[in-house]
Amino acid sequence: MEILNLVLKTLYLLLPVYLANMFAVLSSRWSFLSSLNKPIDSGKNFGQRRLLGDGKTWRGLVVGFMIGTIIVIIQICLYSFESFRNISLINYAAVNWLWLSLISGLGPLLGDLIASFFKRRLNFERGAPLPFVDQWDFITSYFLLLALVSNLDWNIVIAGYLLTLIIHPLSNIIAYFLKIKKVWW
Ligand code: CTP
Ligand code: MG
């Protein structure tokens, strides 16, 4: 029961982050916002390799950011209900709303960009899998930023990392079968 409770609360905490990350990927299949469908690095190289690569677009960044902030703003509003308060790990009423929404939008995307930067430096092609980094990049940056505004227990962070190891491949496999992603990782 304790474990289930921890899983539920951690999932609720990470919901904006998971959805931000998923929608950044989903947006690559959309035909709208096509003016934003440009690589963030504008095709520029850093040394021999691309700075970030074609897999990191402004559209993914903007869509992911918006989804992360929208979901956390909904969570902030829901905090007035006791049932939502019971599963909240953040005191949404006490944290600075502006910071929290910025962190929930930018946090996951920053880690994803930083990971791509290092993948290119290590000569990994766009889309080439880098186990654990691909799964954990976005929650790492989110947790680091979140720690600035809210106290986090270590068991929550560990639960978050373990849950993400399950959820990330699951969502990728679903996206692969829905033909949203070209590869299943
Ligand atoms: N995507 C995007 N913009 C982002 C993040 C993701 O457009 N900021 C889209 C791209 O079409 C990308 C796909 O989602 O190819 C999958 O995302 P991800 O796995 O993060 O990128 P990869 O293609 O694997 O690139 P990398 O090797 O740099 O991780
Ligand atoms: Mg990838």
Tab-separated table of C-alpha atoms and ligand atoms in Angstrom:
chain	number	residue	atom	x	y	z
A	1	MET	CA	0.000	0.000	0.000
A	2	GLU	CA	2.833	2.356	0.935
A	3	ILE	CA	4.519	1.537	-2.367
A	4	LEU	CA	1.336	2.093	-4.392
A	5	ASN	CA	0.877	5.409	-2.670
A	6	LEU	CA	4.443	6.422	-3.479
A	7	VAL	CA	3.989	5.379	-7.126
A	8	LEU	CA	0.744	7.337	-7.460
A	9	LYS	CA	2.215	10.469	-5.907
A	10	THR	CA	5.381	10.273	-7.981
A	11	LEU	CA	3.362	9.792	-11.172
A	12	TYR	CA	1.256	12.812	-10.288
A	13	LEU	CA	4.364	14.887	-9.604
A	14	LEU	CA	5.949	13.862	-12.899
A	15	LEU	CA	2.787	14.079	-15.020
A	16	PRO	CA	3.608	17.544	-16.482
A	17	VAL	CA	7.128	16.367	-17.267
A	18	TYR	CA	6.080	13.110	-18.918
A	19	LEU	CA	3.455	14.871	-21.000
A	20	ALA	CA	5.830	17.704	-21.967
A	21	ASN	CA	8.334	15.141	-23.168
A	22	MET	CA	5.701	13.062	-24.997
A	23	PHE	CA	4.154	16.056	-26.725
A	24	ALA	CA	7.552	17.317	-27.883
A	25	VAL	CA	7.879	14.007	-29.726
A	26	LEU	CA	4.220	13.914	-30.832
A	27	SER	CA	4.486	17.395	-32.328
A	28	SER	CA	6.889	16.077	-34.950
A	29	ARG	CA	3.875	14.345	-36.527
A	30	TRP	CA	1.724	17.442	-36.725
A	31	SER	CA	1.225	19.510	-39.793
A	32	PHE	CA	0.506	22.698	-37.870
A	33	LEU	CA	3.047	25.036	-36.296
A	34	SER	CA	5.175	24.028	-39.258
A	35	SER	CA	6.951	27.378	-39.188
A	36	LEU	CA	8.468	26.227	-35.890
A	37	ASN	CA	9.542	22.918	-37.355
A	38	LYS	CA	13.167	23.996	-37.621
A	39	PRO	CA	16.201	22.640	-35.829
A	40	ILE	CA	17.090	24.719	-32.770
A	41	ASP	CA	20.748	24.660	-33.799
A	42	SER	CA	19.792	26.010	-37.279
A	43	GLY	CA	21.836	23.207	-38.808
A	44	LYS	CA	25.053	24.550	-37.316
A	45	ASN	CA	27.973	22.377	-36.384
A	46	PHE	CA	30.031	22.406	-33.232
A	47	GLY	CA	33.350	20.902	-34.190
A	48	GLN	CA	32.806	18.040	-36.640
A	49	ARG	CA	29.231	17.356	-35.576
A	50	ARG	CA	25.902	19.108	-35.331
A	51	LEU	CA	25.419	21.183	-32.198
A	52	LEU	CA	22.147	19.381	-31.312
A	53	GLY	CA	20.899	17.688	-34.481
A	54	ASP	CA	17.671	17.625	-36.485
A	55	GLY	CA	15.808	15.814	-33.674
A	56	LYS	CA	15.600	18.988	-31.564
A	57	THR	CA	13.189	21.486	-33.119
A	58	TRP	CA	11.616	24.740	-31.966
A	59	ARG	CA	8.215	23.139	-32.394
A	60	GLY	CA	9.089	20.321	-29.975
A	61	LEU	CA	10.487	22.852	-27.531
A	62	VAL	CA	7.517	25.229	-27.683
A	63	VAL	CA	4.858	22.495	-27.622
A	64	GLY	CA	6.581	20.607	-24.781
A	65	PHE	CA	7.028	23.801	-22.793
A	66	MET	CA	3.378	24.762	-23.210
A	67	ILE	CA	2.094	21.322	-22.227
A	68	GLY	CA	4.341	21.200	-19.133
A	69	THR	CA	3.185	24.607	-17.946
A	70	ILE	CA	-0.502	24.007	-18.725
A	71	ILE	CA	-0.577	20.693	-16.851
A	72	VAL	CA	1.138	22.127	-13.775
A	73	ILE	CA	-1.206	25.126	-13.756
A	74	ILE	CA	-4.127	22.665	-13.757
A	75	GLN	CA	-2.449	20.846	-10.829
A	76	ILE	CA	-2.058	24.145	-8.988
A	77	CYS	CA	-5.803	24.787	-9.419
A	78	LEU	CA	-6.713	21.225	-8.383
A	79	TYR	CA	-4.732	21.626	-5.155
A	80	SER	CA	-7.764	23.256	-3.559
A	81	PHE	CA	-9.499	19.849	-3.645
A	82	GLU	CA	-8.631	17.509	-0.801
A	83	SER	CA	-8.372	14.412	-2.984
A	84	PHE	CA	-5.728	16.086	-5.132
A	85	ARG	CA	-3.976	17.535	-2.096
A	86	ASN	CA	-3.636	13.974	-0.803
A	87	ILE	CA	-1.621	12.863	-3.823
A	88	SER	CA	0.407	16.072	-4.178
A	89	LEU	CA	4.067	15.973	-3.218
A	90	ILE	CA	4.443	19.690	-3.789
A	91	ASN	CA	2.612	22.237	-1.737
A	92	TYR	CA	1.213	23.884	-4.844
A	93	ALA	CA	-0.348	26.616	-2.753
A	94	ALA	CA	2.980	27.670	-1.226
A	95	VAL	CA	5.366	27.566	-4.186
A	96	ASN	CA	5.765	30.475	-6.559
A	97	TRP	CA	3.386	29.626	-9.405
A	98	LEU	CA	5.423	31.378	-12.039
A	99	TRP	CA	8.636	29.552	-11.144
A	100	LEU	CA	6.904	26.210	-10.888
A	101	SER	CA	5.270	26.535	-14.305
A	102	LEU	CA	8.548	27.669	-15.877
A	103	ILE	CA	10.366	24.742	-14.258
A	104	SER	CA	7.714	22.243	-15.376
A	105	GLY	CA	7.863	23.525	-18.942
A	106	LEU	CA	11.564	24.166	-19.386
A	107	GLY	CA	12.938	21.544	-16.975
A	108	PRO	CA	12.261	18.441	-19.039
A	109	LEU	CA	13.201	20.067	-22.351
A	110	LEU	CA	16.512	21.439	-21.127
A	111	GLY	CA	17.740	17.999	-20.075
A	112	ASP	CA	16.711	16.593	-23.436
A	113	LEU	CA	18.687	19.319	-25.257
A	114	ILE	CA	21.748	18.886	-23.045
A	115	ALA	CA	21.658	15.113	-23.638
A	116	SER	CA	21.506	15.628	-27.413
A	117	PHE	CA	24.445	18.024	-27.189
A	118	PHE	CA	26.534	15.343	-25.475
A	119	LYS	CA	25.257	12.577	-27.786
A	120	ARG	CA	26.544	14.542	-30.789
A	121	ARG	CA	29.900	15.093	-29.060
A	122	LEU	CA	30.116	11.312	-28.536
A	123	ASN	CA	29.393	10.779	-32.263
A	124	PHE	CA	25.921	9.317	-31.751
A	125	GLU	CA	23.699	9.990	-34.774
A	126	ARG	CA	20.332	11.630	-34.276
A	127	GLY	CA	17.985	9.011	-32.837
A	128	ALA	CA	20.758	6.591	-31.863
A	129	PRO	CA	19.897	5.147	-28.439
A	130	LEU	CA	21.969	5.998	-25.397
A	131	PRO	CA	20.521	3.872	-22.596
A	132	PHE	CA	19.722	5.592	-19.300
A	133	VAL	CA	20.637	9.003	-20.707
A	134	ASP	CA	17.652	8.888	-23.108
A	135	GLN	CA	15.390	7.764	-20.269
A	136	TRP	CA	16.659	9.980	-17.504
A	137	ASP	CA	17.830	13.209	-19.145
A	138	PHE	CA	14.528	15.057	-18.807
A	139	ILE	CA	13.698	14.080	-15.232
A	140	THR	CA	17.213	14.897	-14.047
A	141	SER	CA	17.001	18.494	-15.224
A	142	TYR	CA	13.462	18.735	-13.866
A	143	PHE	CA	14.405	17.432	-10.413
A	144	LEU	CA	17.441	19.728	-10.243
A	145	LEU	CA	15.338	22.783	-11.023
A	146	LEU	CA	12.447	21.655	-8.835
A	147	ALA	CA	14.813	21.285	-5.879
A	148	LEU	CA	15.310	25.051	-6.070
A	149	VAL	CA	11.681	25.743	-5.181
A	150	SER	CA	10.480	22.680	-3.282
A	151	ASN	CA	11.883	20.143	-0.828
A	152	LEU	CA	12.172	16.691	-2.341
A	153	ASP	CA	12.631	13.441	-0.467
A	154	TRP	CA	15.217	11.060	-1.830
A	155	ASN	CA	12.668	8.245	-2.004
A	156	ILE	CA	10.617	10.375	-4.396
A	157	VAL	CA	13.613	11.013	-6.629
A	158	ILE	CA	14.530	7.312	-6.641
A	159	ALA	CA	10.897	6.335	-7.323
A	160	GLY	CA	10.862	8.865	-10.177
A	161	TYR	CA	13.957	7.397	-11.782
A	162	LEU	CA	12.687	3.821	-11.466
A	163	LEU	CA	9.203	4.662	-12.745
A	164	THR	CA	10.658	6.506	-15.708
A	165	LEU	CA	12.657	3.417	-16.644
A	166	ILE	CA	9.307	1.650	-17.093
A	167	ILE	CA	7.202	4.476	-18.495
A	168	HIS	CA	9.693	5.781	-21.042
A	169	PRO	CA	10.061	2.534	-23.010
A	170	LEU	CA	6.342	1.825	-22.643
A	171	SER	CA	5.383	5.157	-24.186
A	172	ASN	CA	8.012	4.723	-26.893
A	173	ILE	CA	6.672	1.310	-27.836
A	174	ILE	CA	3.129	2.706	-27.984
A	175	ALA	CA	4.367	5.631	-30.100
A	176	TYR	CA	6.178	3.205	-32.380
A	177	PHE	CA	3.039	1.148	-32.982
A	178	LEU	CA	1.028	4.324	-33.556
A	179	LYS	CA	3.712	5.170	-36.119
A	180	ILE	CA	4.617	8.333	-34.205
A	181	LYS	CA	8.190	7.247	-33.675
A	182	LYS	CA	10.352	5.567	-36.280
A	183	VAL	CA	12.269	3.486	-33.761
A	184	TRP	CA	10.893	1.789	-30.677
A	185	TRP	CA	13.420	3.201	-28.147
B	1	CTP	N1	11.420	16.291	-31.166
B	1	CTP	C1	11.416	17.613	-31.602
B	1	CTP	N2	11.859	18.617	-30.789
B	1	CTP	C2	12.317	18.342	-29.548
B	1	CTP	C3	12.336	17.024	-29.080
B	1	CTP	C4	11.882	16.022	-29.915
B	1	CTP	O1	11.000	17.884	-32.726
B	1	CTP	N3	12.737	19.369	-28.780
B	1	CTP	C5	10.934	15.234	-32.078
B	1	CTP	C6	11.956	14.958	-33.205
B	1	CTP	O2	11.238	14.605	-34.358
B	1	CTP	C7	12.733	13.779	-32.645
B	1	CTP	C8	11.636	12.987	-31.949
B	1	CTP	O3	10.778	13.990	-31.404
B	1	CTP	O4	13.374	13.019	-33.646
B	1	CTP	C9	12.148	12.055	-30.867
B	1	CTP	O5	12.738	12.793	-29.825
B	1	CTP	P1	14.111	12.343	-29.161
B	1	CTP	O6	14.136	10.872	-28.945
B	1	CTP	O7	14.331	13.237	-28.003
B	1	CTP	O8	15.181	12.777	-30.287
B	1	CTP	P2	16.116	11.888	-31.221
B	1	CTP	O9	15.590	11.953	-32.611
B	1	CTP	O10	16.322	10.567	-30.613
B	1	CTP	O11	17.482	12.713	-31.210
B	1	CTP	P3	18.729	12.596	-30.217
B	1	CTP	O12	19.617	11.533	-30.778
B	1	CTP	O13	19.323	13.954	-30.283
B	1	CTP	O14	18.211	12.270	-28.858
B	2	MG	MG	15.772	9.464	-29.003
